[in-house]
Amino acid sequence: MRREGCDPNDVRMSDVLCDFCGREWGESLPMVEGHLGSCICGDCLRDAYRALVVAGGGGAGGSGHGACRLCREERDERSWSGALPGARVCRRCVRQSAAVLQKDPDLGWRKPES
Ligand SMILES: [Zn+2]
Ligand SMILES: [Zn+2]
């Protein structure tokens, strides 16, 4: 998400906040963008990936549980909730975002294996 009151014509890294924990995008905190300016940081993504993909757990998803922040869909699959209220991400987005982050060798981000 974007910091409240930031200039839309001059968005800086520090104006981009993780939708799940609220921290700023920075050199040590990579971000993946979803739809409509939503973002997930590498730390949240690692936790979400571990919960949903590695452990095969996570909370219920689908209608009635709220839409995924990144794709804005109410998908009928498991989801992970971040620290911020109502911040939910579906498993599909977690897998896609993890693949995106891992593709950039400069970031040094790896999918957790356990
Ligand atoms: Zn985060
Ligand atoms: Zn999603």
Short mmCIF file of N, CA and C and ligand atoms in Angstrom, two decimals:
data_model
loop_
_atom_site.label_atom_id
_atom_site.label_comp_id
_atom_site.label_asym_id
_atom_site.label_seq_id
_atom_site.Cartn_x
_atom_site.Cartn_y
_atom_site.Cartn_z
N MET A 1 0.85 -1.19 0.00
CA MET A 1 0.00 0.00 0.00
C MET A 1 0.89 1.24 0.00
N ARG A 2 0.28 2.38 -0.30
CA ARG A 2 1.04 3.63 -0.32
C ARG A 2 0.83 4.37 1.00
N ARG A 3 1.88 5.05 1.44
CA ARG A 3 1.76 5.85 2.65
C ARG A 3 0.72 6.94 2.43
N GLU A 4 -0.09 7.18 3.42
CA GLU A 4 -1.14 8.19 3.32
C GLU A 4 -0.52 9.56 3.07
N GLY A 5 -1.06 10.28 2.08
CA GLY A 5 -0.58 11.64 1.83
C GLY A 5 0.66 11.70 0.95
N CYS A 6 1.12 10.54 0.43
CA CYS A 6 2.31 10.60 -0.41
C CYS A 6 1.95 11.15 -1.78
N ASP A 7 2.92 11.74 -2.47
CA ASP A 7 2.70 12.35 -3.77
C ASP A 7 2.65 11.26 -4.84
N PRO A 8 1.48 11.07 -5.48
CA PRO A 8 1.36 9.97 -6.46
C PRO A 8 2.28 10.16 -7.66
N ASN A 9 2.75 11.36 -7.90
CA ASN A 9 3.66 11.60 -9.03
C ASN A 9 5.12 11.44 -8.64
N ASP A 10 5.36 11.22 -7.36
CA ASP A 10 6.73 11.08 -6.89
C ASP A 10 6.77 10.08 -5.74
N VAL A 11 6.45 8.83 -6.08
CA VAL A 11 6.40 7.80 -5.04
C VAL A 11 7.82 7.30 -4.77
N ARG A 12 8.24 7.40 -3.54
CA ARG A 12 9.58 6.93 -3.16
C ARG A 12 9.47 5.56 -2.51
N MET A 13 10.63 4.91 -2.37
CA MET A 13 10.63 3.58 -1.74
C MET A 13 9.99 3.63 -0.35
N SER A 14 10.28 4.70 0.41
CA SER A 14 9.77 4.78 1.77
C SER A 14 8.27 5.09 1.82
N ASP A 15 7.66 5.39 0.65
CA ASP A 15 6.21 5.60 0.61
C ASP A 15 5.46 4.29 0.37
N VAL A 16 6.21 3.25 0.04
CA VAL A 16 5.59 1.96 -0.24
C VAL A 16 5.67 1.10 1.02
N LEU A 17 4.51 0.69 1.53
CA LEU A 17 4.44 -0.06 2.79
C LEU A 17 3.86 -1.44 2.53
N CYS A 18 4.35 -2.40 3.29
CA CYS A 18 3.80 -3.75 3.20
C CYS A 18 2.35 -3.74 3.72
N ASP A 19 1.45 -4.35 2.97
CA ASP A 19 0.05 -4.40 3.38
C ASP A 19 -0.19 -5.33 4.57
N PHE A 20 0.83 -6.10 4.91
CA PHE A 20 0.63 -7.14 5.93
C PHE A 20 1.29 -6.81 7.26
N CYS A 21 2.37 -6.01 7.24
CA CYS A 21 3.01 -5.64 8.49
C CYS A 21 3.21 -4.13 8.61
N GLY A 22 3.03 -3.38 7.51
CA GLY A 22 3.10 -1.92 7.56
C GLY A 22 4.50 -1.35 7.48
N ARG A 23 5.51 -2.18 7.28
CA ARG A 23 6.87 -1.66 7.21
C ARG A 23 7.18 -1.10 5.82
N GLU A 24 8.23 -0.26 5.75
CA GLU A 24 8.59 0.39 4.49
C GLU A 24 9.45 -0.51 3.61
N TRP A 25 9.28 -0.30 2.33
CA TRP A 25 10.16 -0.91 1.35
C TRP A 25 11.55 -0.32 1.53
N GLY A 26 12.58 -1.15 1.49
CA GLY A 26 13.94 -0.63 1.65
C GLY A 26 14.96 -1.60 1.10
N GLU A 27 16.21 -1.21 1.20
CA GLU A 27 17.28 -2.04 0.64
C GLU A 27 17.27 -3.44 1.24
N SER A 28 16.93 -3.53 2.53
CA SER A 28 16.99 -4.84 3.19
C SER A 28 15.62 -5.49 3.27
N LEU A 29 14.60 -4.83 2.72
CA LEU A 29 13.25 -5.40 2.78
C LEU A 29 12.62 -5.34 1.38
N PRO A 30 12.78 -6.41 0.61
CA PRO A 30 12.22 -6.41 -0.74
C PRO A 30 10.69 -6.49 -0.70
N MET A 31 10.05 -6.05 -1.77
CA MET A 31 8.58 -6.06 -1.87
C MET A 31 8.16 -6.65 -3.20
N VAL A 32 6.99 -7.27 -3.19
CA VAL A 32 6.36 -7.70 -4.43
C VAL A 32 5.02 -6.98 -4.52
N GLU A 33 4.73 -6.42 -5.68
CA GLU A 33 3.48 -5.68 -5.84
C GLU A 33 2.36 -6.58 -6.34
N GLY A 34 1.18 -6.39 -5.76
CA GLY A 34 -0.02 -7.06 -6.24
C GLY A 34 -0.86 -6.08 -7.02
N HIS A 35 -2.16 -6.26 -7.02
CA HIS A 35 -3.04 -5.36 -7.74
C HIS A 35 -3.24 -4.06 -6.97
N LEU A 36 -3.49 -2.98 -7.68
CA LEU A 36 -3.91 -1.71 -7.10
C LEU A 36 -2.96 -1.22 -6.00
N GLY A 37 -1.66 -1.40 -6.25
CA GLY A 37 -0.68 -0.85 -5.32
C GLY A 37 -0.50 -1.63 -4.03
N SER A 38 -1.13 -2.79 -3.92
CA SER A 38 -0.92 -3.60 -2.72
C SER A 38 0.47 -4.24 -2.80
N CYS A 39 1.07 -4.49 -1.63
CA CYS A 39 2.43 -5.03 -1.58
C CYS A 39 2.57 -6.04 -0.45
N ILE A 40 3.48 -6.97 -0.68
CA ILE A 40 3.87 -7.86 0.42
C ILE A 40 5.39 -7.85 0.51
N CYS A 41 5.93 -7.78 1.73
CA CYS A 41 7.38 -7.72 1.88
C CYS A 41 7.95 -9.14 1.96
N GLY A 42 9.27 -9.21 1.81
CA GLY A 42 9.94 -10.50 1.81
C GLY A 42 9.79 -11.25 3.13
N ASP A 43 9.73 -10.53 4.24
CA ASP A 43 9.59 -11.19 5.54
C ASP A 43 8.21 -11.83 5.70
N CYS A 44 7.16 -11.07 5.33
CA CYS A 44 5.80 -11.61 5.42
C CYS A 44 5.64 -12.77 4.44
N LEU A 45 6.23 -12.59 3.26
CA LEU A 45 6.13 -13.64 2.25
C LEU A 45 6.78 -14.94 2.73
N ARG A 46 7.90 -14.79 3.43
CA ARG A 46 8.59 -15.97 3.95
C ARG A 46 7.71 -16.68 4.98
N ASP A 47 7.09 -15.92 5.88
CA ASP A 47 6.19 -16.51 6.88
C ASP A 47 4.99 -17.16 6.21
N ALA A 48 4.41 -16.46 5.23
CA ALA A 48 3.22 -16.97 4.55
C ALA A 48 3.55 -18.23 3.77
N TYR A 49 4.70 -18.21 3.11
CA TYR A 49 5.11 -19.37 2.30
C TYR A 49 5.32 -20.59 3.20
N ARG A 50 5.96 -20.32 4.34
CA ARG A 50 6.23 -21.40 5.28
C ARG A 50 4.91 -22.00 5.79
N ALA A 51 3.97 -21.15 6.13
CA ALA A 51 2.70 -21.62 6.69
C ALA A 51 1.84 -22.35 5.66
N LEU A 52 1.75 -21.76 4.45
CA LEU A 52 0.81 -22.28 3.46
C LEU A 52 1.38 -23.38 2.60
N VAL A 53 2.63 -23.21 2.19
CA VAL A 53 3.20 -24.14 1.21
C VAL A 53 4.03 -25.22 1.88
N VAL A 54 4.95 -24.81 2.77
CA VAL A 54 5.82 -25.80 3.41
C VAL A 54 5.03 -26.64 4.41
N ALA A 55 4.27 -25.97 5.29
CA ALA A 55 3.53 -26.70 6.33
C ALA A 55 2.15 -27.15 5.85
N GLY A 56 1.67 -26.55 4.74
CA GLY A 56 0.36 -26.94 4.22
C GLY A 56 -0.79 -26.52 5.12
N GLY A 57 -0.56 -25.49 5.94
CA GLY A 57 -1.61 -25.05 6.86
C GLY A 57 -2.21 -23.74 6.41
N GLY A 58 -2.44 -22.85 7.35
CA GLY A 58 -3.04 -21.55 7.05
C GLY A 58 -4.50 -21.56 7.40
N GLY A 59 -5.11 -20.38 7.31
CA GLY A 59 -6.52 -20.26 7.66
C GLY A 59 -7.41 -20.55 6.47
N ALA A 60 -8.70 -20.63 6.72
CA ALA A 60 -9.65 -20.86 5.65
C ALA A 60 -9.71 -19.63 4.75
N GLY A 61 -10.06 -19.86 3.50
CA GLY A 61 -10.22 -18.75 2.56
C GLY A 61 -11.58 -18.84 1.91
N GLY A 62 -11.76 -18.07 0.85
CA GLY A 62 -13.00 -18.14 0.10
C GLY A 62 -14.05 -17.19 0.61
N SER A 63 -15.24 -17.29 0.06
CA SER A 63 -16.28 -16.32 0.36
C SER A 63 -16.60 -16.29 1.85
N GLY A 64 -16.81 -15.10 2.36
CA GLY A 64 -17.10 -14.93 3.77
C GLY A 64 -15.87 -14.69 4.60
N HIS A 65 -14.69 -15.00 4.05
CA HIS A 65 -13.46 -14.80 4.81
C HIS A 65 -12.70 -13.56 4.37
N GLY A 66 -13.20 -12.89 3.36
CA GLY A 66 -12.53 -11.68 2.90
C GLY A 66 -11.62 -11.97 1.72
N ALA A 67 -11.41 -10.93 0.92
CA ALA A 67 -10.62 -11.09 -0.29
C ALA A 67 -9.13 -11.05 0.02
N CYS A 68 -8.37 -11.67 -0.86
CA CYS A 68 -6.92 -11.60 -0.81
C CYS A 68 -6.48 -10.18 -1.14
N ARG A 69 -5.52 -9.64 -0.39
CA ARG A 69 -5.04 -8.28 -0.61
C ARG A 69 -4.36 -8.12 -1.96
N LEU A 70 -3.69 -9.16 -2.39
CA LEU A 70 -2.87 -9.01 -3.60
C LEU A 70 -3.67 -9.19 -4.89
N CYS A 71 -4.60 -10.13 -4.94
CA CYS A 71 -5.35 -10.35 -6.18
C CYS A 71 -6.78 -9.84 -6.09
N ARG A 72 -7.21 -9.44 -4.90
CA ARG A 72 -8.56 -8.89 -4.67
C ARG A 72 -9.66 -9.90 -4.98
N GLU A 73 -9.32 -11.17 -4.94
CA GLU A 73 -10.33 -12.20 -5.19
C GLU A 73 -10.61 -12.97 -3.91
N GLU A 74 -11.84 -13.44 -3.78
CA GLU A 74 -12.17 -14.33 -2.68
C GLU A 74 -12.02 -15.75 -3.19
N ARG A 75 -10.82 -16.25 -3.14
CA ARG A 75 -10.55 -17.57 -3.68
C ARG A 75 -10.82 -18.65 -2.65
N ASP A 76 -11.33 -19.76 -3.14
CA ASP A 76 -11.67 -20.86 -2.25
C ASP A 76 -10.44 -21.72 -1.99
N GLU A 77 -9.47 -21.15 -1.29
CA GLU A 77 -8.28 -21.90 -0.92
C GLU A 77 -7.70 -21.29 0.35
N ARG A 78 -6.70 -21.93 0.88
CA ARG A 78 -6.16 -21.48 2.17
C ARG A 78 -5.47 -20.13 2.03
N SER A 79 -5.45 -19.41 3.14
CA SER A 79 -4.85 -18.07 3.10
C SER A 79 -4.07 -17.84 4.39
N TRP A 80 -3.22 -16.81 4.33
CA TRP A 80 -2.39 -16.43 5.48
C TRP A 80 -2.77 -15.02 5.88
N SER A 81 -2.82 -14.75 7.17
CA SER A 81 -3.17 -13.42 7.65
C SER A 81 -1.94 -12.74 8.25
N GLY A 82 -1.72 -11.49 7.86
CA GLY A 82 -0.59 -10.72 8.38
C GLY A 82 -0.94 -10.05 9.69
N ALA A 83 -0.02 -9.22 10.18
CA ALA A 83 -0.20 -8.56 11.46
C ALA A 83 -1.28 -7.47 11.40
N LEU A 84 -1.44 -6.85 10.23
CA LEU A 84 -2.43 -5.78 10.12
C LEU A 84 -3.82 -6.37 9.96
N PRO A 85 -4.84 -5.73 10.55
CA PRO A 85 -6.19 -6.27 10.50
C PRO A 85 -6.71 -6.41 9.07
N GLY A 86 -7.31 -7.55 8.79
CA GLY A 86 -7.92 -7.78 7.47
C GLY A 86 -6.93 -8.07 6.37
N ALA A 87 -5.64 -8.17 6.72
CA ALA A 87 -4.63 -8.43 5.69
C ALA A 87 -4.53 -9.93 5.46
N ARG A 88 -4.97 -10.36 4.29
CA ARG A 88 -5.04 -11.78 3.98
C ARG A 88 -4.45 -11.99 2.60
N VAL A 89 -3.72 -13.08 2.44
CA VAL A 89 -3.18 -13.38 1.11
C VAL A 89 -3.46 -14.85 0.80
N CYS A 90 -3.86 -15.11 -0.44
CA CYS A 90 -4.19 -16.48 -0.82
C CYS A 90 -2.93 -17.24 -1.22
N ARG A 91 -3.03 -18.54 -1.24
CA ARG A 91 -1.87 -19.38 -1.49
C ARG A 91 -1.31 -19.17 -2.90
N ARG A 92 -2.19 -18.95 -3.85
CA ARG A 92 -1.73 -18.74 -5.21
C ARG A 92 -0.82 -17.51 -5.28
N CYS A 93 -1.24 -16.43 -4.63
CA CYS A 93 -0.43 -15.21 -4.66
C CYS A 93 0.89 -15.41 -3.93
N VAL A 94 0.87 -16.18 -2.84
CA VAL A 94 2.10 -16.44 -2.11
C VAL A 94 3.10 -17.18 -3.00
N ARG A 95 2.61 -18.18 -3.71
CA ARG A 95 3.50 -18.95 -4.59
C ARG A 95 4.04 -18.08 -5.72
N GLN A 96 3.16 -17.29 -6.33
CA GLN A 96 3.59 -16.43 -7.44
C GLN A 96 4.59 -15.39 -6.96
N SER A 97 4.29 -14.76 -5.82
CA SER A 97 5.16 -13.69 -5.32
C SER A 97 6.52 -14.26 -4.92
N ALA A 98 6.52 -15.45 -4.33
CA ALA A 98 7.78 -16.07 -3.94
C ALA A 98 8.63 -16.37 -5.17
N ALA A 99 7.99 -16.80 -6.25
CA ALA A 99 8.72 -17.07 -7.48
C ALA A 99 9.32 -15.79 -8.05
N VAL A 100 8.58 -14.68 -7.95
CA VAL A 100 9.07 -13.39 -8.45
C VAL A 100 10.29 -12.94 -7.65
N LEU A 101 10.19 -12.99 -6.33
CA LEU A 101 11.30 -12.53 -5.49
C LEU A 101 12.54 -13.38 -5.69
N GLN A 102 12.34 -14.67 -5.79
CA GLN A 102 13.48 -15.57 -5.89
C GLN A 102 14.20 -15.41 -7.23
N LYS A 103 13.48 -14.91 -8.24
CA LYS A 103 14.07 -14.77 -9.57
C LYS A 103 15.13 -13.67 -9.62
N ASP A 104 15.06 -12.72 -8.70
CA ASP A 104 16.01 -11.60 -8.71
C ASP A 104 17.22 -11.93 -7.85
N PRO A 105 18.35 -12.24 -8.47
CA PRO A 105 19.51 -12.68 -7.68
C PRO A 105 20.06 -11.59 -6.77
N ASP A 106 19.82 -10.33 -7.11
CA ASP A 106 20.33 -9.23 -6.27
C ASP A 106 19.69 -9.21 -4.89
N LEU A 107 18.46 -9.73 -4.80
CA LEU A 107 17.75 -9.66 -3.52
C LEU A 107 18.23 -10.73 -2.54
N GLY A 108 18.71 -11.84 -3.09
CA GLY A 108 19.17 -12.92 -2.23
C GLY A 108 18.06 -13.56 -1.43
N TRP A 109 16.83 -13.46 -1.93
CA TRP A 109 15.68 -14.03 -1.20
C TRP A 109 15.45 -15.45 -1.69
N ARG A 110 15.29 -16.38 -0.75
CA ARG A 110 15.02 -17.78 -1.13
C ARG A 110 13.73 -18.23 -0.47
N LYS A 111 13.03 -19.11 -1.19
CA LYS A 111 11.84 -19.73 -0.58
C LYS A 111 12.28 -20.57 0.61
N PRO A 112 11.59 -20.46 1.73
CA PRO A 112 11.96 -21.30 2.88
C PRO A 112 11.64 -22.76 2.59
N GLU A 113 12.48 -23.63 3.11
CA GLU A 113 12.24 -25.06 2.88
C GLU A 113 11.72 -25.74 4.13
N SER A 114 11.80 -25.05 5.25
CA SER A 114 11.23 -25.62 6.48
C SER A 114 10.80 -24.48 7.39
ZN ZN B 1 5.44 -7.33 5.60
ZN ZN B 2 -4.51 -13.75 -4.02
#
